[in-house]
Each structure stands twice: as structure tokens, then as C-alpha cells.
């Protein structure tokens, strides 16, 4: 198995966890840009990407990765998506500024098909996945940092608190959707 990330400390942590669970011999880490996957790998059976494709754009990631997948290979890619046309204005405004390319799940499926994939299914992460071990940990820390003397730290903390506030009031209007795709 190959693990790709552009941030070496994340790969170092993966390596430590792999060694602790005696699976390190099965994992090779690569500090690189995800856009470069086809230049380094070919005939991949499975690409798994959680919450990262948006860095280069969902459609762009799928198009770039397609040549690296063997025919019939799979991609499982999560993407933030609108789940309802009736999203509260606060959520629409927040993501219009932070992620203007956010689309409906059906539109992301259409983009996957245009990139040469067959959509086998989708799965929306439950709301609890946002709360447990994420917002419940992040919120107290952001609250503490909101008054930090460094303006950049304070601004990031306040933006994080705004995101949590939007999440708490948005209901099921958006979420992370896993797309199970097969290369045609």
C-alpha cells in the first residue's frame, strides 16, 4: 500500500502507527502532491481520498487520477456537498466564501461520469462524524485561541467557531459524501 501526502509530519505519524501495529512493512509513504500520482504510479487498484480532493478540485482530482487507475480500478473519494436545496442562508454564505465550488451530490456524480468513472454508490457521513472527535475537540481549542495576540491565529480560530456555528444550525443541508467509483 502507498500513502501519499504533501505534509511529511502526517506521513511520519502514519509510519509510527504502522510500526506500533506491526504493519509498517506493508506501507510505503510518499511526500508529494496528489496531482503527481499518475506520474509516479500506474495500474493502481484503488485510490482512497478522504477530504483532500477539494485541494485541487473534485473534478480535477478525478480527471488527474484516472490515468493512474487500472481499467476497472476503483476510487473512493469524499467531497463536501450540498444535500438540500433548502440550505440556510448562513450556510450558503459561509461556503460561498470558503468553498464556492461546492455542489450537489448529483452534480458531483455527473462530474465523475464525465471523468470516465461509473458511480457505484454514495454514502453520506453521519452528522455525528463531524462532532465526535472533531468539533467536540476543536471548539474548546478555537474558543481559547479566538483572543490570541497573533491576529492570524485569532482570525483562524474565529473562522473555525463560525464554521461550527453554521454546522450547528444547518441541519442536514450539507455533508461529506463518499463516492464509490469504478474506472471505465
Coordinates of N, CA and C in Angstrom, one line a residue:
X1 N 0.8 -1.2 0.0 CA 0.0 0.0 0.0 C 0.9 1.2 0.0
X2 N 0.4 2.2 -0.7 CA 1.2 3.5 -0.8 C 0.3 4.6 -0.2
X3 N 0.9 5.4 0.7 CA 0.2 6.6 1.3 C 0.9 7.8 0.8
X4 N 0.1 8.7 0.3 CA 0.6 10.0 -0.3 C 0.0 11.2 0.5
X5 N 0.9 12.1 0.8 CA 0.5 13.3 1.5 C 1.6 14.4 1.2
X6 N 1.3 15.6 1.1 CA 2.3 16.7 0.9 C 2.8 17.2 2.2
X7 N 2.4 16.7 3.3 CA 2.9 17.1 4.6 C 3.6 16.0 5.3
X8 N 4.9 16.0 5.3 CA 5.7 14.9 5.9 C 5.4 14.5 7.3
X9 N 5.0 15.5 8.2 CA 4.7 15.0 9.6 C 3.5 14.1 9.6
X10 N 2.5 14.2 8.7 CA 1.4 13.3 8.7 C 1.9 11.9 8.3
X11 N 2.8 11.8 7.3 CA 3.3 10.5 6.9 C 4.2 9.9 8.0
X12 N 4.9 10.8 8.7 CA 5.7 10.3 9.9 C 4.8 9.7 10.9
X13 N 3.7 10.3 11.2 CA 2.7 9.8 12.2 C 2.1 8.4 11.7
X14 N 1.8 8.4 10.4 CA 1.3 7.1 9.9 C 2.4 6.0 10.0
X15 N 3.6 6.3 9.7 CA 4.7 5.4 9.9 C 4.8 4.9 11.3
X16 N 4.7 5.8 12.3 CA 4.8 5.4 13.7 C 3.6 4.5 14.1
X17 N 2.4 4.8 13.6 CA 1.2 4.0 13.9 C 1.4 2.6 13.3
X18 N 1.9 2.6 12.1 CA 2.1 1.3 11.3 C 3.1 0.5 12.0
X19 N 4.1 1.1 12.5 CA 5.1 0.3 13.3 C 4.6 -0.2 14.6
X20 N 3.8 0.6 15.3 CA 3.1 0.2 16.5 C 2.2 -1.0 16.4
X21 N 1.6 -1.1 15.2 CA 0.6 -2.2 14.9 C 1.2 -3.3 14.0
X22 N 2.5 -3.2 13.8 CA 3.2 -4.3 13.1 C 2.8 -4.4 11.6
X23 N 2.4 -3.3 11.0 CA 2.1 -3.4 9.6 C 2.9 -2.5 8.7
X24 N 4.0 -2.0 9.3 CA 4.9 -1.0 8.6 C 5.4 -1.6 7.3
X25 N 5.7 -2.8 7.3 CA 6.3 -3.4 6.0 C 5.3 -3.4 4.9
X26 N 4.0 -3.1 5.2 CA 3.0 -3.1 4.1 C 2.7 -1.7 3.6
X27 N 3.3 -0.7 4.1 CA 3.0 0.7 3.8 C 4.3 1.4 3.3
X28 N 4.2 2.0 2.2 CA 5.2 2.9 1.7 C 4.7 4.3 1.6
X29 N 5.4 5.3 2.2 CA 4.9 6.6 2.3 C 5.6 7.5 1.2
X30 N 4.9 8.5 0.7 CA 5.4 9.3 -0.4 C 5.0 10.8 -0.1
X31 N 5.9 11.6 0.2 CA 5.6 13.0 0.4 C 5.6 13.7 -1.0
X32 N 4.4 14.0 -1.5 CA 4.3 14.5 -2.8 C 2.9 15.1 -3.0
X33 N 2.8 15.9 -4.1 CA 1.5 16.5 -4.4 C 0.6 15.4 -5.0
X34 N -0.7 15.4 -4.6 CA -1.6 14.4 -5.1 C -1.8 14.5 -6.6
X35 N -1.5 15.7 -7.2 CA -1.7 15.9 -8.6 C -0.6 15.0 -9.4
X36 N 0.4 14.6 -8.7 CA 1.5 13.9 -9.4 C 1.4 12.4 -9.3
X37 N 0.3 11.9 -8.8 CA 0.1 10.5 -8.7 C 0.2 9.7 -10.0
X38 N -0.3 10.2 -11.1 CA -0.1 9.5 -12.4 C 1.3 9.4 -12.9
X39 N 2.1 10.4 -12.5 CA 3.5 10.4 -12.9 C 4.3 9.4 -12.2
X40 N 3.9 9.0 -11.0 CA 4.6 8.1 -10.1 C 4.1 6.7 -10.1
X41 N 2.8 6.6 -10.2 CA 2.1 5.3 -10.1 C 1.3 5.0 -11.4
X42 N 1.2 3.7 -11.7 CA 0.3 3.3 -12.8 C -0.3 1.9 -12.3
X43 N -1.5 1.7 -12.9 CA -2.2 0.4 -12.6 C -2.6 0.3 -11.2
X44 N -3.0 1.4 -10.6 CA -3.5 1.3 -9.2 C -4.8 0.6 -9.1
X45 N -5.0 -0.2 -8.2 CA -6.3 -0.9 -8.0 C -7.3 0.0 -7.3
X46 N -6.9 0.8 -6.3 CA -7.8 1.6 -5.5 C -7.1 2.9 -5.1
X47 N -7.8 4.0 -5.3 CA -7.4 5.3 -4.7 C -8.4 5.6 -3.7
X48 N -8.0 6.0 -2.5 CA -8.9 6.3 -1.4 C -8.5 7.7 -1.0
X49 N -9.4 8.7 -1.0 CA -9.1 10.0 -0.7 C -10.2 10.6 0.2
X50 N -9.9 10.9 1.4 CA -10.9 11.4 2.4 C -10.6 12.9 2.6
X51 N -11.5 13.8 2.1 CA -11.4 15.2 2.5 C -10.3 15.9 1.8
X52 N -9.6 15.4 0.8 CA -8.5 16.0 0.2 C -8.6 16.5 -1.2
X53 N -9.5 15.8 -2.0 CA -9.6 16.1 -3.4 C -10.0 17.6 -3.6
X54 N -10.7 18.2 -2.7 CA -11.1 19.6 -2.9 C -9.8 20.5 -3.0
X55 N -8.7 20.1 -2.5 CA -7.5 20.9 -2.7 C -7.1 21.2 -4.1
X56 N -7.4 20.3 -5.0 CA -7.2 20.6 -6.4 C -8.5 20.6 -7.2
X57 N -9.6 20.4 -6.5 CA -11.0 20.4 -7.1 C -11.4 19.0 -7.3
X58 N -12.6 18.6 -7.0 CA -13.1 17.3 -7.1 C -13.0 16.8 -8.5
X59 N -13.5 17.5 -9.5 CA -13.5 17.1 -10.9 C -12.1 17.0 -11.4
X60 N -11.2 17.9 -11.0 CA -9.8 17.9 -11.5 C -9.1 16.7 -10.9
X61 N -9.3 16.4 -9.6 CA -8.7 15.3 -9.0 C -9.1 14.0 -9.7
X62 N -10.4 13.8 -10.0 CA -10.8 12.6 -10.6 C -10.2 12.5 -12.0
X63 N -10.1 13.6 -12.8 CA -9.5 13.5 -14.1 C -8.0 13.2 -14.0
X64 N -7.3 13.9 -13.1 CA -5.9 13.6 -13.0 C -5.6 12.2 -12.5
X65 N -6.3 11.7 -11.6 CA -6.1 10.3 -11.1 C -6.5 9.2 -12.1
X66 N -7.4 9.5 -13.0 CA -7.9 8.4 -13.8 C -6.8 7.6 -14.6
X67 N -5.8 8.3 -15.2 CA -4.8 7.5 -15.9 C -3.9 6.6 -15.0
X68 N -3.9 6.9 -13.7 CA -3.2 6.0 -12.8 C -3.9 4.8 -12.4
X69 N -5.2 4.8 -12.5 CA -6.0 3.6 -12.2 C -6.0 2.6 -13.3
X70 N -5.9 1.3 -13.0 CA -6.0 0.3 -14.0 C -7.5 0.3 -14.5
X71 N -7.7 -0.2 -15.7 CA -9.1 -0.3 -16.1 C -9.9 -1.2 -15.1
X72 N -11.0 -0.7 -14.7 CA -11.8 -1.4 -13.7 C -11.4 -1.1 -12.3
X73 N -10.4 -0.3 -12.1 CA -9.9 0.1 -10.8 C -10.9 1.0 -10.1
X74 N -10.8 1.2 -8.8 CA -11.7 1.9 -8.0 C -11.2 3.2 -7.4
X75 N -12.0 4.2 -7.2 CA -11.7 5.4 -6.4 C -12.8 5.6 -5.4
X76 N -12.4 5.8 -4.2 CA -13.4 6.2 -3.2 C -12.9 7.6 -2.7
X77 N -13.8 8.6 -3.0 CA -13.4 10.0 -2.8 C -14.5 10.7 -2.0
X78 N -14.2 11.3 -0.9 CA -15.2 12.1 -0.2 C -15.1 13.5 -0.7
X79 N -16.3 14.1 -0.7 CA -16.4 15.5 -1.1 C -17.5 16.2 -0.3
X80 N -17.2 17.4 0.1 CA -18.2 18.2 0.7 C -19.3 18.6 -0.3
X81 N -20.6 18.4 0.1 CA -21.6 18.6 -0.9 C -22.9 19.1 -0.3
X82 N -23.7 19.9 -1.0 CA -25.0 20.3 -0.6 C -25.9 19.1 -0.7
X83 N -26.6 18.8 0.4 CA -27.6 17.7 0.4 C -29.0 18.1 0.3
X84 N -29.2 19.5 0.3 CA -30.6 20.0 0.2 C -30.5 21.3 -0.6
X85 N -31.6 21.6 -1.3 CA -31.7 22.9 -2.0 C -32.1 24.0 -1.0
X86 N -32.6 23.5 0.2 CA -33.1 24.5 1.2 C -32.1 24.7 2.3
X87 N -30.8 24.9 1.9 CA -29.8 25.2 3.0 C -30.0 26.6 3.5
X88 N -29.8 26.8 4.8 CA -30.0 28.1 5.4 C -29.0 29.1 4.7
X89 N -29.5 30.3 4.7 CA -28.6 31.4 4.1 C -27.3 31.5 4.7
X90 N -27.2 31.3 6.0 CA -25.9 31.4 6.7 C -24.9 30.3 6.2
X91 N -25.4 29.1 5.9 CA -24.6 28.1 5.4 C -24.2 28.4 4.0
X92 N -25.1 28.8 3.1 CA -24.8 29.2 1.8 C -23.7 30.3 1.7
X93 N -23.9 31.3 2.6 CA -23.0 32.5 2.6 C -21.6 32.0 3.1
X94 N -21.6 31.2 4.1 CA -20.3 30.7 4.6 C -19.5 29.9 3.6
X95 N -20.2 29.0 2.9 CA -19.4 28.2 1.9 C -19.2 28.9 0.6
X96 N -20.1 29.9 0.3 CA -19.8 30.7 -0.9 C -18.4 31.4 -0.8
X97 N -18.1 31.8 0.4 CA -16.8 32.4 0.7 C -15.7 31.4 0.9
X98 N -16.0 30.3 1.6 CA -14.9 29.3 1.9 C -14.7 28.2 0.9
X99 N -15.8 27.8 0.2 CA -15.7 26.7 -0.8 C -16.8 27.0 -1.9
X100 N -16.5 28.0 -2.7 CA -17.5 28.3 -3.7 C -17.8 27.3 -4.7
X101 N -17.0 26.3 -4.9 CA -17.2 25.2 -5.9 C -18.0 24.0 -5.3
X102 N -18.5 24.2 -4.1 CA -19.3 23.1 -3.5 C -20.6 22.9 -4.4
X103 N -20.9 21.6 -4.6 CA -22.0 21.2 -5.5 C -22.9 20.2 -4.8
X104 N -24.0 20.0 -5.4 CA -25.0 18.9 -5.0 C -24.3 17.5 -5.3
X105 N -24.6 16.5 -4.6 CA -24.1 15.2 -4.8 C -24.4 14.7 -6.2
X106 N -25.5 15.0 -6.7 CA -25.9 14.5 -8.1 C -25.0 15.2 -9.1
X107 N -24.6 16.4 -8.9 CA -23.7 17.1 -9.8 C -22.3 16.5 -9.7
X108 N -21.8 16.2 -8.5 CA -20.5 15.5 -8.4 C -20.5 14.2 -9.0
X109 N -21.6 13.4 -9.0 CA -21.7 12.2 -9.7 C -21.6 12.4 -11.2
X110 N -22.3 13.4 -11.7 CA -22.2 13.7 -13.1 C -20.7 14.0 -13.5
X111 N -20.0 14.8 -12.7 CA -18.6 15.1 -12.9 C -17.8 13.9 -13.0
X112 N -18.1 12.9 -12.1 CA -17.3 11.7 -12.0 C -17.5 10.9 -13.3
X113 N -18.8 10.9 -13.8 CA -19.0 10.2 -15.0 C -18.3 10.8 -16.2
X114 N -18.3 12.2 -16.2 CA -17.6 12.9 -17.3 C -16.1 12.6 -17.3
X115 N -15.6 12.3 -16.1 CA -14.1 12.0 -16.0 C -13.8 10.5 -16.3
X116 N -14.8 9.7 -16.6 CA -14.6 8.4 -17.0 C -14.8 7.3 -16.0
X117 N -15.7 7.6 -15.0 CA -15.9 6.7 -13.9 C -17.4 6.3 -14.0
X118 N -17.7 5.1 -13.5 CA -19.0 4.6 -13.2 C -19.3 4.8 -11.7
X119 N -20.4 5.5 -11.4 CA -20.7 5.7 -10.0 C -21.4 4.5 -9.5
X120 N -20.8 3.8 -8.5 CA -21.3 2.6 -7.9 C -22.2 2.9 -6.7
X121 N -22.0 4.0 -6.1 CA -22.8 4.4 -5.0 C -22.2 5.6 -4.3
X122 N -23.0 6.1 -3.3 CA -22.5 7.2 -2.5 C -23.0 6.9 -1.0
X123 N -22.2 7.5 -0.1 CA -22.6 7.3 1.3 C -22.3 8.7 2.0
X124 N -23.3 9.2 2.6 CA -23.1 10.5 3.4 C -22.7 10.2 4.8
X125 N -21.6 10.8 5.2 CA -21.2 10.6 6.6 C -22.2 11.1 7.5
X126 N -22.5 10.4 8.6 CA -23.5 10.9 9.6 C -23.0 12.2 10.3
X127 N -24.0 13.0 10.8 CA -23.6 14.2 11.5 C -22.7 14.0 12.6
X128 N -22.9 12.9 13.3 CA -22.0 12.5 14.5 C -20.5 12.5 14.1
X129 N -20.2 12.2 12.9 CA -18.8 12.1 12.4 C -18.2 13.5 12.5
X130 N -19.0 14.5 12.3 CA -18.5 15.9 12.4 C -18.2 16.3 13.9
X131 N -19.0 15.7 14.8 CA -19.0 16.2 16.2 C -18.0 15.3 17.0
X132 N -18.1 14.0 16.9 CA -17.3 13.1 17.7 C -15.8 13.3 17.3
X133 N -15.0 13.6 18.2 CA -13.5 13.7 18.0 C -13.1 14.7 17.0
X134 N -14.0 15.6 16.6 CA -13.7 16.7 15.6 C -14.1 18.0 16.2
X135 N -15.4 18.4 16.0 CA -15.8 19.6 16.6 C -15.8 19.7 18.1
X136 N -16.1 18.5 18.8 CA -16.0 18.5 20.2 C -14.6 18.7 20.8
X137 N -13.6 18.5 20.0 CA -12.2 18.7 20.4 C -11.8 20.1 19.9
X138 N -12.2 20.5 18.7 CA -11.8 21.7 18.0 C -12.5 23.0 18.7
X139 N -13.7 22.9 19.1 CA -14.4 24.0 19.6 C -13.8 24.6 20.9
X140 N -13.4 23.8 21.9 CA -12.8 24.4 23.1 C -11.4 25.1 22.7
X141 N -10.7 24.4 21.8 CA -9.4 25.0 21.5 C -9.6 26.3 20.7
X142 N -10.5 26.3 19.8 CA -10.7 27.5 19.0 C -11.2 28.7 19.9
X143 N -12.1 28.3 20.9 CA -12.6 29.3 21.8 C -11.4 29.9 22.6
X144 N -10.5 29.1 23.0 CA -9.3 29.6 23.7 C -8.4 30.5 22.8
X145 N -8.3 30.1 21.5 CA -7.4 30.9 20.6 C -8.1 32.1 20.0
X146 N -9.4 32.2 20.1 CA -10.1 33.4 19.5 C -9.6 34.7 19.9
X147 N -9.0 34.8 21.1 CA -8.5 36.1 21.6 C -6.9 36.1 21.6
X148 N -6.3 35.2 20.9 CA -4.9 35.1 20.8 C -4.3 36.5 20.3
X149 N -3.1 36.8 20.8 CA -2.5 38.1 20.5 C -2.0 38.1 19.0
X150 N -1.8 37.0 18.4 CA -1.4 36.9 17.0 C -2.7 37.0 16.2
X151 N -2.9 38.1 15.4 CA -4.1 38.3 14.6 C -4.5 37.2 13.7
X152 N -3.5 36.5 13.1 CA -3.7 35.4 12.2 C -4.3 34.2 12.9
X153 N -3.8 33.9 14.1 CA -4.2 32.8 14.9 C -5.7 33.1 15.4
X154 N -5.9 34.3 15.8 CA -7.2 34.7 16.3 C -8.2 34.6 15.2
X155 N -7.9 35.1 14.0 CA -8.8 35.1 12.8 C -9.1 33.6 12.4
X156 N -8.2 32.7 12.4 CA -8.4 31.3 12.1 C -9.3 30.7 13.2
X157 N -9.1 31.0 14.4 CA -9.9 30.5 15.5 C -11.4 31.0 15.4
X158 N -11.5 32.2 15.1 CA -12.9 32.8 14.9 C -13.6 32.2 13.7
X159 N -12.8 32.0 12.6 CA -13.4 31.4 11.4 C -13.9 29.9 11.7
X160 N -13.1 29.3 12.5 CA -13.4 27.9 12.9 C -14.7 27.9 13.8
X161 N -14.8 28.8 14.7 CA -16.0 28.9 15.5 C -17.2 29.3 14.7
X162 N -17.0 30.1 13.7 CA -18.1 30.4 12.7 C -18.6 29.2 12.0
X163 N -17.6 28.4 11.5 CA -17.9 27.1 10.8 C -18.8 26.2 11.7
X164 N -18.4 26.1 13.0 CA -19.1 25.2 13.9 C -20.5 25.8 14.1
X165 N -20.6 27.1 14.3 CA -21.9 27.7 14.4 C -22.8 27.4 13.2
X166 N -22.3 27.5 12.0 CA -23.0 27.2 10.8 C -23.5 25.8 10.8
X167 N -22.5 24.9 11.1 CA -22.9 23.5 11.2 C -24.0 23.2 12.1
X168 N -24.0 23.8 13.3 CA -25.0 23.6 14.3 C -26.4 24.0 13.9
X169 N -26.5 25.0 13.0 CA -27.8 25.5 12.6 C -28.2 25.0 11.2
X170 N -27.3 24.3 10.5 CA -27.6 24.0 9.1 C -28.4 22.7 8.9
X171 N -28.5 21.9 10.0 CA -29.3 20.7 9.8 C -28.5 19.7 8.9
X172 N -29.3 19.0 8.1 CA -28.7 18.1 7.1 C -28.6 18.7 5.7
X173 N -28.3 20.0 5.6 CA -28.3 20.7 4.3 C -26.9 20.5 3.6
X174 N -25.9 20.0 4.3 CA -24.6 19.7 3.6 C -23.9 18.6 4.4
X175 N -23.0 18.0 3.8 CA -22.2 17.0 4.5 C -21.1 16.4 3.6
X176 N -20.3 15.5 4.1 CA -19.3 14.8 3.4 C -19.9 13.6 2.7
X177 N -19.7 13.5 1.4 CA -20.3 12.3 0.7 C -19.2 11.5 0.1
X178 N -19.1 10.2 0.4 CA -18.2 9.3 -0.2 C -18.8 8.8 -1.5
X179 N -18.0 8.9 -2.6 CA -18.4 8.5 -3.9 C -17.5 7.2 -4.2
X180 N -18.2 6.1 -4.4 CA -17.6 4.9 -4.8 C -17.6 4.8 -6.3
X181 N -16.5 4.9 -6.9 CA -16.4 5.0 -8.4 C -15.5 3.9 -9.0
X182 N -15.9 3.5 -10.2 CA -15.1 2.5 -10.9 C -14.6 3.1 -12.2
X183 N -13.4 2.9 -12.5 CA -12.8 3.5 -13.8 C -13.3 2.7 -14.9
X184 N -13.9 3.4 -15.9 CA -14.5 2.7 -17.1 C -13.4 2.1 -17.9

